[in-house]
PDB file of C-alpha atoms and ligand atoms in Angstrom:
ATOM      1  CA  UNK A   1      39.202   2.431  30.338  1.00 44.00           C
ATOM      2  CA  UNK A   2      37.582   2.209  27.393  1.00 49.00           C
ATOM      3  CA  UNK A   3      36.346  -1.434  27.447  1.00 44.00           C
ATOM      4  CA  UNK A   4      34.799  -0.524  31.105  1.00 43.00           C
ATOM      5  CA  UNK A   5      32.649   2.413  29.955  1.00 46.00           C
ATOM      6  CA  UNK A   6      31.829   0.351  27.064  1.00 48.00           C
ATOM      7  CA  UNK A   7      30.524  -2.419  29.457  1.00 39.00           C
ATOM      8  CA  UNK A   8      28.791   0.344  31.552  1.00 41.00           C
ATOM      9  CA  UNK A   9      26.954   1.271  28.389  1.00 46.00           C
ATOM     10  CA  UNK A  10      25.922  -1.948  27.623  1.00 43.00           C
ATOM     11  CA  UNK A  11      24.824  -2.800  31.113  1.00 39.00           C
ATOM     12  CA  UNK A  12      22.747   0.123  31.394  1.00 42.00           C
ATOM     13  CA  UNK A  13      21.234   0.049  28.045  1.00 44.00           C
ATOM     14  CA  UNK A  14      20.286  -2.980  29.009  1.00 41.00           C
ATOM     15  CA  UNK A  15      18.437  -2.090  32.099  1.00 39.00           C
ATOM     16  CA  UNK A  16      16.527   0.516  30.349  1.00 43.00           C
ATOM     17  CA  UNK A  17      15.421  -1.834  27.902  1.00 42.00           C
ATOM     18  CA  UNK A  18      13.900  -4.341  30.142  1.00 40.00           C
ATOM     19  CA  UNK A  19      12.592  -1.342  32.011  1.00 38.00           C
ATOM     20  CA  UNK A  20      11.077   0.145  28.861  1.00 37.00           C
ATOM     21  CA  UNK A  21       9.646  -3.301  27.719  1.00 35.00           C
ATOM     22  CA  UNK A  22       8.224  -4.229  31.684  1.00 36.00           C
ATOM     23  CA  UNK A  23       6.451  -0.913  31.811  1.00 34.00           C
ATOM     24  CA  UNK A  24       4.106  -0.980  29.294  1.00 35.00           C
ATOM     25  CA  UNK A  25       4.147  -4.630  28.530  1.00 34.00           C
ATOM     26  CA  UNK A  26       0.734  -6.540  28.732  1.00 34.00           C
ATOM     27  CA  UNK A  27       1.964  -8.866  31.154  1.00 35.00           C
ATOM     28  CA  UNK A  28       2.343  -8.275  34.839  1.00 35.00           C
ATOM     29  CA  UNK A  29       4.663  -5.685  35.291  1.00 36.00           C
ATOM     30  CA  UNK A  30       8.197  -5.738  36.477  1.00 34.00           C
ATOM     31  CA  UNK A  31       9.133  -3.810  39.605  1.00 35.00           C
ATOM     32  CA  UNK A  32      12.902  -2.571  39.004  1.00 35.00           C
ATOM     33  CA  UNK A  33      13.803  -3.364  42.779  1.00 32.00           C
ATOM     34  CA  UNK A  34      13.320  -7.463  41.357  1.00 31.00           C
ATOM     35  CA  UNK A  35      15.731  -6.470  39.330  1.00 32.00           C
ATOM     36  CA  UNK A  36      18.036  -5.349  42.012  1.00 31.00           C
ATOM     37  CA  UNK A  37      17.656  -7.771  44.310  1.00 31.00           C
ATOM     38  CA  UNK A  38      18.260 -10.720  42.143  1.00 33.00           C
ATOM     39  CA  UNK A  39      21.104  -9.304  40.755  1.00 33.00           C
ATOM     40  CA  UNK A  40      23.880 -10.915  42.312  1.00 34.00           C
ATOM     41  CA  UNK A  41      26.414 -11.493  40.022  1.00 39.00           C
ATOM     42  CA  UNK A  42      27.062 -10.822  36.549  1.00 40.00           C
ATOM     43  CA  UNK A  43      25.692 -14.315  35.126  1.00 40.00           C
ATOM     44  CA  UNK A  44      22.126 -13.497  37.320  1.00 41.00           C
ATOM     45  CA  UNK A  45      22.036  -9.395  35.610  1.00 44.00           C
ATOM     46  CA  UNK A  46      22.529 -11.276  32.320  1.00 46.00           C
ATOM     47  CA  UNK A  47      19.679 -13.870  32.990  1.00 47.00           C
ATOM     48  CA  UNK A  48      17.323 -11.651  34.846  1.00 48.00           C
ATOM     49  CA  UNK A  49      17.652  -8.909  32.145  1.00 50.00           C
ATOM     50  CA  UNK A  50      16.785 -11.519  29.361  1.00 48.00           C
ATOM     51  CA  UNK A  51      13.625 -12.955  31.734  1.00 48.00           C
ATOM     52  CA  UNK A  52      12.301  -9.307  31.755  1.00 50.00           C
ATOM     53  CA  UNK A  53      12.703  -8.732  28.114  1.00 47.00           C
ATOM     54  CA  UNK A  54      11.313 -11.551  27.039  1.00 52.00           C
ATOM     55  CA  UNK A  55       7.917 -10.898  27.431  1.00 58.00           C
ATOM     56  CA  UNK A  56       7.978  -7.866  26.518  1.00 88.00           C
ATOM     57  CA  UNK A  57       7.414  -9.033  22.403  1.00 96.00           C
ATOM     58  CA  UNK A  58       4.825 -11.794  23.067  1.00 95.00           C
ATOM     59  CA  UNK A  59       2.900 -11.958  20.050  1.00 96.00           C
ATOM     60  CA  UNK A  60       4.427  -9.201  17.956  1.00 98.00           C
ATOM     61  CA  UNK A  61       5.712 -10.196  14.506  1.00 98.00           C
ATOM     62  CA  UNK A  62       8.637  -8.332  12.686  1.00 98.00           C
ATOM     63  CA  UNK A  63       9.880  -8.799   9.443  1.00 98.00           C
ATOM     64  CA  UNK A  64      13.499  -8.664   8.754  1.00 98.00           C
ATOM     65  CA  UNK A  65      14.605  -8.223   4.900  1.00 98.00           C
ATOM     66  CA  UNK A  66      18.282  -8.962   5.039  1.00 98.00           C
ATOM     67  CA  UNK A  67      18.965  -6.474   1.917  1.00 98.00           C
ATOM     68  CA  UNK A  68      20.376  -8.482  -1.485  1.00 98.00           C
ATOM     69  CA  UNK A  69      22.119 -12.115  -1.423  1.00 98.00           C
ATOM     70  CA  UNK A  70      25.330 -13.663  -2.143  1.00 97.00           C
ATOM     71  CA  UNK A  71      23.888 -14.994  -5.633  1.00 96.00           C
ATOM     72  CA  UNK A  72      22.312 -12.117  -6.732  1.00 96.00           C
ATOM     73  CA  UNK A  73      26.042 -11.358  -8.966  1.00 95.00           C
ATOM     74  CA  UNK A  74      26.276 -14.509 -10.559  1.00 96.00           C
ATOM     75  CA  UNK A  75      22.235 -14.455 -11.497  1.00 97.00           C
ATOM     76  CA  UNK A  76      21.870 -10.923 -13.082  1.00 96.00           C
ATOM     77  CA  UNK A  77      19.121 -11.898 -15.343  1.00 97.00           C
ATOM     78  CA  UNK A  78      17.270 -13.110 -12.665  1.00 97.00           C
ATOM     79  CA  UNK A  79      18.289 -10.372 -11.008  1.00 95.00           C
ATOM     80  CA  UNK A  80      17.306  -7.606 -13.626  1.00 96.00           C
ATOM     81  CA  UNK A  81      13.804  -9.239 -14.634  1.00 97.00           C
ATOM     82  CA  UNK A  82      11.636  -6.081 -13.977  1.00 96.00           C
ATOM     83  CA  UNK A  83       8.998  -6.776 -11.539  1.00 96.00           C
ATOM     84  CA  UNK A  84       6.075  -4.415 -10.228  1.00 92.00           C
ATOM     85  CA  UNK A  85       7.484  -1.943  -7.916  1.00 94.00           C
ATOM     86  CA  UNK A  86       4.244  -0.669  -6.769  1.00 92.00           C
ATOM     87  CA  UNK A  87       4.017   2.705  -8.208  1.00 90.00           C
ATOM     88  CA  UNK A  88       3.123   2.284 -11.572  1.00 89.00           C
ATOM     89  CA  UNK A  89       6.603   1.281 -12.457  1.00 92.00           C
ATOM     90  CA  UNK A  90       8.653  -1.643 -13.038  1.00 95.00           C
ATOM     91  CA  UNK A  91      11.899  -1.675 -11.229  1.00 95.00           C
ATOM     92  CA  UNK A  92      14.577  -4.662 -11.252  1.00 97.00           C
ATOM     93  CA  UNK A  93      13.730  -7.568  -9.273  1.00 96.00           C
ATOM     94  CA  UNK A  94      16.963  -6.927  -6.805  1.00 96.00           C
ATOM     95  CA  UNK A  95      20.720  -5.580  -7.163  1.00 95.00           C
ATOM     96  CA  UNK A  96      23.992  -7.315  -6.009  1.00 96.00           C
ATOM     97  CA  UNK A  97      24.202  -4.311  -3.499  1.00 97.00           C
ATOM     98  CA  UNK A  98      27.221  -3.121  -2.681  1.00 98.00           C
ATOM     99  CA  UNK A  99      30.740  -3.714  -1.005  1.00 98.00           C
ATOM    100  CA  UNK A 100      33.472  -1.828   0.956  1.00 98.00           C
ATOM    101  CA  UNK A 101      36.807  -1.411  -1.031  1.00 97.00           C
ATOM    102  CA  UNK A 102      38.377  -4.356   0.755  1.00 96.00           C
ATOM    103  CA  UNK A 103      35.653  -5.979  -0.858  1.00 97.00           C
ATOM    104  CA  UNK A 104      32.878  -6.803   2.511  1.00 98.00           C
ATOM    105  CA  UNK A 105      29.814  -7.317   0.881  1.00 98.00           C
ATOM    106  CA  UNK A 106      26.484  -5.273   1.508  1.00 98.00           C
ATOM    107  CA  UNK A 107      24.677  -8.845   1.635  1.00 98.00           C
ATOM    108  CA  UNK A 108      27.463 -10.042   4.405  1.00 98.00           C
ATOM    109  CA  UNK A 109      26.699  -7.630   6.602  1.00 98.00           C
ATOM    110  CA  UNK A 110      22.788  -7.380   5.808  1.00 98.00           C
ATOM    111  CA  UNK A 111      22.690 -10.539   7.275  1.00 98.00           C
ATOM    112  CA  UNK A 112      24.797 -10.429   9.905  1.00 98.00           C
ATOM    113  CA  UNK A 113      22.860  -7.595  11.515  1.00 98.00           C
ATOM    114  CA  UNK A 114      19.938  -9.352  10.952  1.00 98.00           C
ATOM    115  CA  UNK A 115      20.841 -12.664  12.154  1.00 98.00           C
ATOM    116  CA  UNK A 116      21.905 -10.181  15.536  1.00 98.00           C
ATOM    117  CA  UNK A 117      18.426  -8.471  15.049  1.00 98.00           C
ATOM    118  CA  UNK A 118      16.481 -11.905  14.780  1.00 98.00           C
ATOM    119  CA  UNK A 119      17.997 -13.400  18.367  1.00 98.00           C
ATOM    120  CA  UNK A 120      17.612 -10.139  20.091  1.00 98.00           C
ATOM    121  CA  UNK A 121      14.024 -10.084  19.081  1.00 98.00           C
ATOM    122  CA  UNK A 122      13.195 -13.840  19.904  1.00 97.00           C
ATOM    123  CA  UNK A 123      14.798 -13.799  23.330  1.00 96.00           C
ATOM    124  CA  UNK A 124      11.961 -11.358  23.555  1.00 96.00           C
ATOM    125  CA  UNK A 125       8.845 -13.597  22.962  1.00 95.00           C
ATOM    126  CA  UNK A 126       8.851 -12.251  19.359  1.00 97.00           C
ATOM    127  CA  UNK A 127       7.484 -13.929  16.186  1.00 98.00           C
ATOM    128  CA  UNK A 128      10.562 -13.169  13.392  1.00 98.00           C
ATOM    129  CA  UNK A 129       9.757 -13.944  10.188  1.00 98.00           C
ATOM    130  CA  UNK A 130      13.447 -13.663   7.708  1.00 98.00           C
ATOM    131  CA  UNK A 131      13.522 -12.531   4.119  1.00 98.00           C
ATOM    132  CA  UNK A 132      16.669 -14.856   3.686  1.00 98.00           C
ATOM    133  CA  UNK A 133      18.572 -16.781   6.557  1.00 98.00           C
ATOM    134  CA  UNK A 134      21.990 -17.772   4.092  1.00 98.00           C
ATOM    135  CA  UNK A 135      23.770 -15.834   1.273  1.00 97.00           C
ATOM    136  CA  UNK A 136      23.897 -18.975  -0.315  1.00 96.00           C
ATOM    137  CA  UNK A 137      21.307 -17.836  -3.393  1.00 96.00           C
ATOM    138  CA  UNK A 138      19.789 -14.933  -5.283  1.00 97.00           C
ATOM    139  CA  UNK A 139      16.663 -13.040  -4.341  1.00 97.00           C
ATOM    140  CA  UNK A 140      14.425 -12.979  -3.779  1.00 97.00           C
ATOM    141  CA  UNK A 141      12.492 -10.609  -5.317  1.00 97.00           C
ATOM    142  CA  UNK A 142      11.820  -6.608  -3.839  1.00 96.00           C
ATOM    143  CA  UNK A 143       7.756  -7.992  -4.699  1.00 96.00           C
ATOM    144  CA  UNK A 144       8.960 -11.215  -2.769  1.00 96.00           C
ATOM    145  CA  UNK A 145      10.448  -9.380  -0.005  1.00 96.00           C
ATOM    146  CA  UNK A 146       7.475  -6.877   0.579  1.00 96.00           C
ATOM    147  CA  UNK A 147       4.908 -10.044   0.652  1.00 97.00           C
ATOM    148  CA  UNK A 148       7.281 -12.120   3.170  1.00 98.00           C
ATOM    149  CA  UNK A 149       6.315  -8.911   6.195  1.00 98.00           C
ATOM    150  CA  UNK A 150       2.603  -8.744   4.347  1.00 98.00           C
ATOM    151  CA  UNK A 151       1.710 -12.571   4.554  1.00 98.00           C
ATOM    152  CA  UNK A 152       3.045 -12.778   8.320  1.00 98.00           C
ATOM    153  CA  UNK A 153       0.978  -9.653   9.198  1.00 98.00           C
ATOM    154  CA  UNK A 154       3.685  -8.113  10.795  1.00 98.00           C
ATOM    155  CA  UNK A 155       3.941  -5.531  13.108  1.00 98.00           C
ATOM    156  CA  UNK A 156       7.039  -3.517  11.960  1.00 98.00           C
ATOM    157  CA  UNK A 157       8.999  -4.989   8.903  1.00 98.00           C
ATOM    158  CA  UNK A 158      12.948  -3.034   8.144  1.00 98.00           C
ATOM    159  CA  UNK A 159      14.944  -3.679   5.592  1.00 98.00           C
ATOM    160  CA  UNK A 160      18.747  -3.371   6.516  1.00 98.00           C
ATOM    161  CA  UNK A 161      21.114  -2.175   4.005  1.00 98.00           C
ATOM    162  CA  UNK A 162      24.439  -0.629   3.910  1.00 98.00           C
ATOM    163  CA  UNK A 163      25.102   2.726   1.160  1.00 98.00           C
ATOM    164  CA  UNK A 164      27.143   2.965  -1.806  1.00 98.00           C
ATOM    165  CA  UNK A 165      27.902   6.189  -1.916  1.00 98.00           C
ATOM    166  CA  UNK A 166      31.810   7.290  -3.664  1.00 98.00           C
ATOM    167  CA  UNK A 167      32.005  10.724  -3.460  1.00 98.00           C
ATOM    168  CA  UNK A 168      34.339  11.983  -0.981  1.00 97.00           C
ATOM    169  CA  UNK A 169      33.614  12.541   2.578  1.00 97.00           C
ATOM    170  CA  UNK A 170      30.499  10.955   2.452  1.00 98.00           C
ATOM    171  CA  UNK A 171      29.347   9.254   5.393  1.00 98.00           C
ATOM    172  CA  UNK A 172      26.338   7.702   7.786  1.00 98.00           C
ATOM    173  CA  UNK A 173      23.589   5.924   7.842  1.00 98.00           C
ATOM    174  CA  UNK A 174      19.810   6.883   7.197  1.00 98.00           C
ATOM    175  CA  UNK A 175      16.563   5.870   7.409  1.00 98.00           C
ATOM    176  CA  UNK A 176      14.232   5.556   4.623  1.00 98.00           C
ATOM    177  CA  UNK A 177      10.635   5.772   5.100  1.00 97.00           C
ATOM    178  CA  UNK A 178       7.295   5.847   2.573  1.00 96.00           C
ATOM    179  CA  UNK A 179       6.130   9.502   1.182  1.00 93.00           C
ATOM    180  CA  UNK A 180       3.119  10.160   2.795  1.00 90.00           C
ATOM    181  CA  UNK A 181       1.236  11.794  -0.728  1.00 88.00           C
ATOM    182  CA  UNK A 182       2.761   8.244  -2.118  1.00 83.00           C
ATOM    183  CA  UNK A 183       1.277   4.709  -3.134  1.00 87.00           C
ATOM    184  CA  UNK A 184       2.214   3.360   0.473  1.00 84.00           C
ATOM    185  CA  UNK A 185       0.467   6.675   2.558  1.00 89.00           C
ATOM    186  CA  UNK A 186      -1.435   3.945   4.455  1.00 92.00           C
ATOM    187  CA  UNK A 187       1.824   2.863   6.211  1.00 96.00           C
ATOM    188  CA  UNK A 188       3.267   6.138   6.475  1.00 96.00           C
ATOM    189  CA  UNK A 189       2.053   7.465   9.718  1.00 96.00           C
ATOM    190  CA  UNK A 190       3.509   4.619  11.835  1.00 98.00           C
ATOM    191  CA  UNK A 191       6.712   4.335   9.507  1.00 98.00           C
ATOM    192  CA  UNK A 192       7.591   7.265  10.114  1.00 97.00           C
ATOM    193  CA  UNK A 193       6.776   7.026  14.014  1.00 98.00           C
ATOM    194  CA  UNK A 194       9.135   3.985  13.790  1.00 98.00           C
ATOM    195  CA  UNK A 195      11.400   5.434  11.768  1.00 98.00           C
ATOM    196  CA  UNK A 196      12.273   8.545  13.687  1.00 98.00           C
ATOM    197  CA  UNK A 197      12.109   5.900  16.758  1.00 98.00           C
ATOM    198  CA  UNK A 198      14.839   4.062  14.966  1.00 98.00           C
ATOM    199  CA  UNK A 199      17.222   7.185  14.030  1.00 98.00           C
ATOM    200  CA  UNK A 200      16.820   8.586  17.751  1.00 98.00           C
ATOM    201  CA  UNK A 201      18.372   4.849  18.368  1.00 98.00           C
ATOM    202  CA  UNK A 202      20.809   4.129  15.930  1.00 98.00           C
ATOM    203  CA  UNK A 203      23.258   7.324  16.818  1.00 98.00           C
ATOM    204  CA  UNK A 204      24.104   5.059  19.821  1.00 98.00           C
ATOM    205  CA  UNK A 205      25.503   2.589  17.525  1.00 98.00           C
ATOM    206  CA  UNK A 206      28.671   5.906  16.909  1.00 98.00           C
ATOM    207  CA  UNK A 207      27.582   5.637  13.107  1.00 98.00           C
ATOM    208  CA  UNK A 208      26.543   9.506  12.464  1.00 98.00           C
ATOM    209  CA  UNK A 209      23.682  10.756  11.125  1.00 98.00           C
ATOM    210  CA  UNK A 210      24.300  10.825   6.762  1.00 98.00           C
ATOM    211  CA  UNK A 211      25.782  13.841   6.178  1.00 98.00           C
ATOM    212  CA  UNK A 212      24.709  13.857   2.621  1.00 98.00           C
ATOM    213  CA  UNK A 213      21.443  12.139   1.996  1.00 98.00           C
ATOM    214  CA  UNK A 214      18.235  12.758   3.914  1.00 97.00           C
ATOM    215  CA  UNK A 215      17.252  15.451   6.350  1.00 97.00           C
ATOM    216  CA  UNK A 216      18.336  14.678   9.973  1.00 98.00           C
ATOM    217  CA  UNK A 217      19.131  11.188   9.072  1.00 98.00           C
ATOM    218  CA  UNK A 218      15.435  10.656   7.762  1.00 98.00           C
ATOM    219  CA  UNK A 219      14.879  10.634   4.114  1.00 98.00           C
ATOM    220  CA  UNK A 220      10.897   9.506   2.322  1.00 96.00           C
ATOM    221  CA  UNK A 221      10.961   7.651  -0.872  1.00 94.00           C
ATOM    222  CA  UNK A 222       8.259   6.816  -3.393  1.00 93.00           C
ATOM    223  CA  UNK A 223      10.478   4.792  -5.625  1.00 92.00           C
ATOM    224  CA  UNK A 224      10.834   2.046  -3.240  1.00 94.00           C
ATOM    225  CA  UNK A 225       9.137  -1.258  -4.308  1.00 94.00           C
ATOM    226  CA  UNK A 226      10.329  -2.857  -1.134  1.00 95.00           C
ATOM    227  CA  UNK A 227       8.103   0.413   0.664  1.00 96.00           C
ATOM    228  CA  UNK A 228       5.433   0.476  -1.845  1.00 95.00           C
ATOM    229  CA  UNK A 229       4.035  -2.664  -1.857  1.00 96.00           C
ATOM    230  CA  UNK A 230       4.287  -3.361   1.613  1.00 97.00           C
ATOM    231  CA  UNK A 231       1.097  -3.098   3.540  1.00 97.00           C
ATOM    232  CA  UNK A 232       2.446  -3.339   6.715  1.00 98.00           C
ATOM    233  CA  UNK A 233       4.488  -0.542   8.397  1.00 98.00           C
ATOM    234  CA  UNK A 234       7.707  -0.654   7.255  1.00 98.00           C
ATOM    235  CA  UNK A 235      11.106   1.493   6.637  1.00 98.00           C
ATOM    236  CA  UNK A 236      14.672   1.067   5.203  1.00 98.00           C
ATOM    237  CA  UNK A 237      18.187   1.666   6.634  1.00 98.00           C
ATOM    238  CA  UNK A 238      20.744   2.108   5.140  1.00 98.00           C
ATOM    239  CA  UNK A 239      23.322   1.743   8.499  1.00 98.00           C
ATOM    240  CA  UNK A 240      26.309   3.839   6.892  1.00 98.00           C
ATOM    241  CA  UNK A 241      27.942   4.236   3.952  1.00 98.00           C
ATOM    242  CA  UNK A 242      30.262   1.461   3.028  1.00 98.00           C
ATOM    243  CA  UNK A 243      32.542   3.106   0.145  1.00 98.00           C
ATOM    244  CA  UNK A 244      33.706   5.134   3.028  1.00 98.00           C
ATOM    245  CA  UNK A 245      36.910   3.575   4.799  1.00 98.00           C
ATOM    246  CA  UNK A 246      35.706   4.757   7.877  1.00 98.00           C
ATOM    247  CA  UNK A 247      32.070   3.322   8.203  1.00 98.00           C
ATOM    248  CA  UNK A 248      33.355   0.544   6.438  1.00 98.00           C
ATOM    249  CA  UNK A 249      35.453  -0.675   9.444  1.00 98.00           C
ATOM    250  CA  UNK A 250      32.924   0.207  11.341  1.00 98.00           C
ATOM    251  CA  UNK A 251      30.467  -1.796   9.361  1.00 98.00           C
ATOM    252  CA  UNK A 252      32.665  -4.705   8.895  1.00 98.00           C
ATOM    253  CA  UNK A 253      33.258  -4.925  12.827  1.00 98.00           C
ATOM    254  CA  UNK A 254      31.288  -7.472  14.968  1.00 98.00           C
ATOM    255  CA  UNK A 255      30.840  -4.996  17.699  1.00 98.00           C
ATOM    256  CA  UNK A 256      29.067  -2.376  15.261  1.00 98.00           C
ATOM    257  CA  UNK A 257      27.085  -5.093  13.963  1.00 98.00           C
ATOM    258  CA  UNK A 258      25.829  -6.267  17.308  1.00 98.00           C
ATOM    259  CA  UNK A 259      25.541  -2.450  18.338  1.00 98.00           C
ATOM    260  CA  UNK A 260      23.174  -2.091  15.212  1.00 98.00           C
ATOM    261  CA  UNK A 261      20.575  -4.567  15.659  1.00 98.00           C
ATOM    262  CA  UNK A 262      20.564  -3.661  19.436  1.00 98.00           C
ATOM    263  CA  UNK A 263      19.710  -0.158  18.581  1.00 98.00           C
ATOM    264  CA  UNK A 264      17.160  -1.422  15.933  1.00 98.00           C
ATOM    265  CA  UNK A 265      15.788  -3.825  18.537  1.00 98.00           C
ATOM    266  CA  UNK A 266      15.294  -0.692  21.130  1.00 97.00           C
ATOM    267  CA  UNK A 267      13.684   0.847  18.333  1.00 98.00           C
ATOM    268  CA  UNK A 268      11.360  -1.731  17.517  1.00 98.00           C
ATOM    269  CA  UNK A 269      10.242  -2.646  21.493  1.00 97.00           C
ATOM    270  CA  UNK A 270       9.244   1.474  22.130  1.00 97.00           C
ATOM    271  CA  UNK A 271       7.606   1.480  18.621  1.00 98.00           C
ATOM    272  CA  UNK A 272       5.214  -1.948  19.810  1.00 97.00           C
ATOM    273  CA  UNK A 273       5.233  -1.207  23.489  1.00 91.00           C
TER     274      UNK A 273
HETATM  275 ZN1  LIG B 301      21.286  -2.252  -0.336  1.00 84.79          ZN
END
């Protein structure tokens, strides 16, 4: 029972997503009822769907930052060389993130997500431009990783993280977006359009809104050098809290993982469409 709503769910989420991206997309619209009438079986709703939504990108550019690396650990003075964060400060170049007590890493399922994220997005016509494709090193940089979305002129950059949070009960995700009185109040007006886009989305993954950081799941920073020095419009999440045992299954899951970066993706095509 539960595997057939879940398929429901998916199916229909996926029709409003090619609807979403047809309707407003530069190129000549898609009617629905070509939808339905080429929709045979299940292999021509899967095709048709993934015609639809692919133009629906053409010629956007995101950024994905794929928060930490596998090296980062073994290279903390690399790691800890303090590097402009973009608000007067220095701030370490990047942390070894964090893990769930089983021992998942943060930079695992970073990627993960964003590998998800990046095929979503180019099935769509879109231009994806990765931070880091491997855990294989350390780094780069939060100066590196702003200038990766700044250099490609994206449209939207995210950074995907997971929390670290021990005290008890603690659980969520959140989205972290610039201050608007801040270094980065250029970007803030359409960060925080995309970022409210991108809570609105990401309760559909089942992860719940953090129930102790941020306010409704949204949460400005200034201390951000991943934020601050980006010129393009850009926010964090941080898709739940992996210290707790139950958003660390979650997180560790390749359903939830999938789930994520389609809810980021639906973000992303309202926020460009
Ligand atoms: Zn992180």
């Amino acid at each position: 029972m539960n595997k057939f709503l879940g398929l429901v769910l998916v199916l229909l989420t996926a029709l409003l997503l090619s609807s979403c991206g047809s309707s407003s997309s530069t190129s000549p619209p898609e009617d629905p009822s070509t939808i339905e009438s080429t929709t045979t079986a299940p292999t021509t709703t899967s095709s048709t769907t993934t015609t639809i939504a692919r133009h629906s990108l053409s010629g956007k550019v995101i950024a994905i930052d794929a928060g930490h690396n596998g090296g980062n650990a073994a290279h903390s003075a690399d790691i800890n060389q303090l590097v402009d964060a973009g608000n007067g400060v220095t701030k370490a170049c990047d942390t070894s993130g964090t893990a769930s007590n089983e021992g998942y890493a943060e930079y695992e399922f970073t990627l993960s997500v964003s590998k998800d994220l990046q095929a979503l997005l180019q099935a769509q016509g879109a231009t994806v431009v990765m931070v880091r494709t491997d855990s294989a090193g350390w780094g780069p940089c939060i100066t590196q990783r702003a200038k990766i979305g700044n250099d490609a002129h994206a449209d939207i950059a995210i950074s995907i993280h997971g929390d670290g949070n021990d005290s008890a009960g603690t659980r969520g995700f959140h989205v972290l977006v610039p201050q608007t009185t801040n270094v980065n109040a250029a970007i803030a007006p359409a960060s925080n359009r995309f970022g409210t886009l991108l809570r609105d989305s990401f309760v559909t993954t089942g992860m719940p809104v953090s129930n102790y950081l941020g306010t409704n799941g949204i949460m400005p920073r200034g201390d951000l050098g991943g934020l601050n020095l980006s010129t393009v419009p850009k926010v964090f999440i941080e898709c739940g809290n992996m210290r707790n045992a139950t958003d660390a299954s979650m997180m560790r899951s390749g359903t939830f993982q999938q789930s994520a970066a389609a809810a980021i993706d639906a973000a992303i095509v309202q926020f460009l469409n």
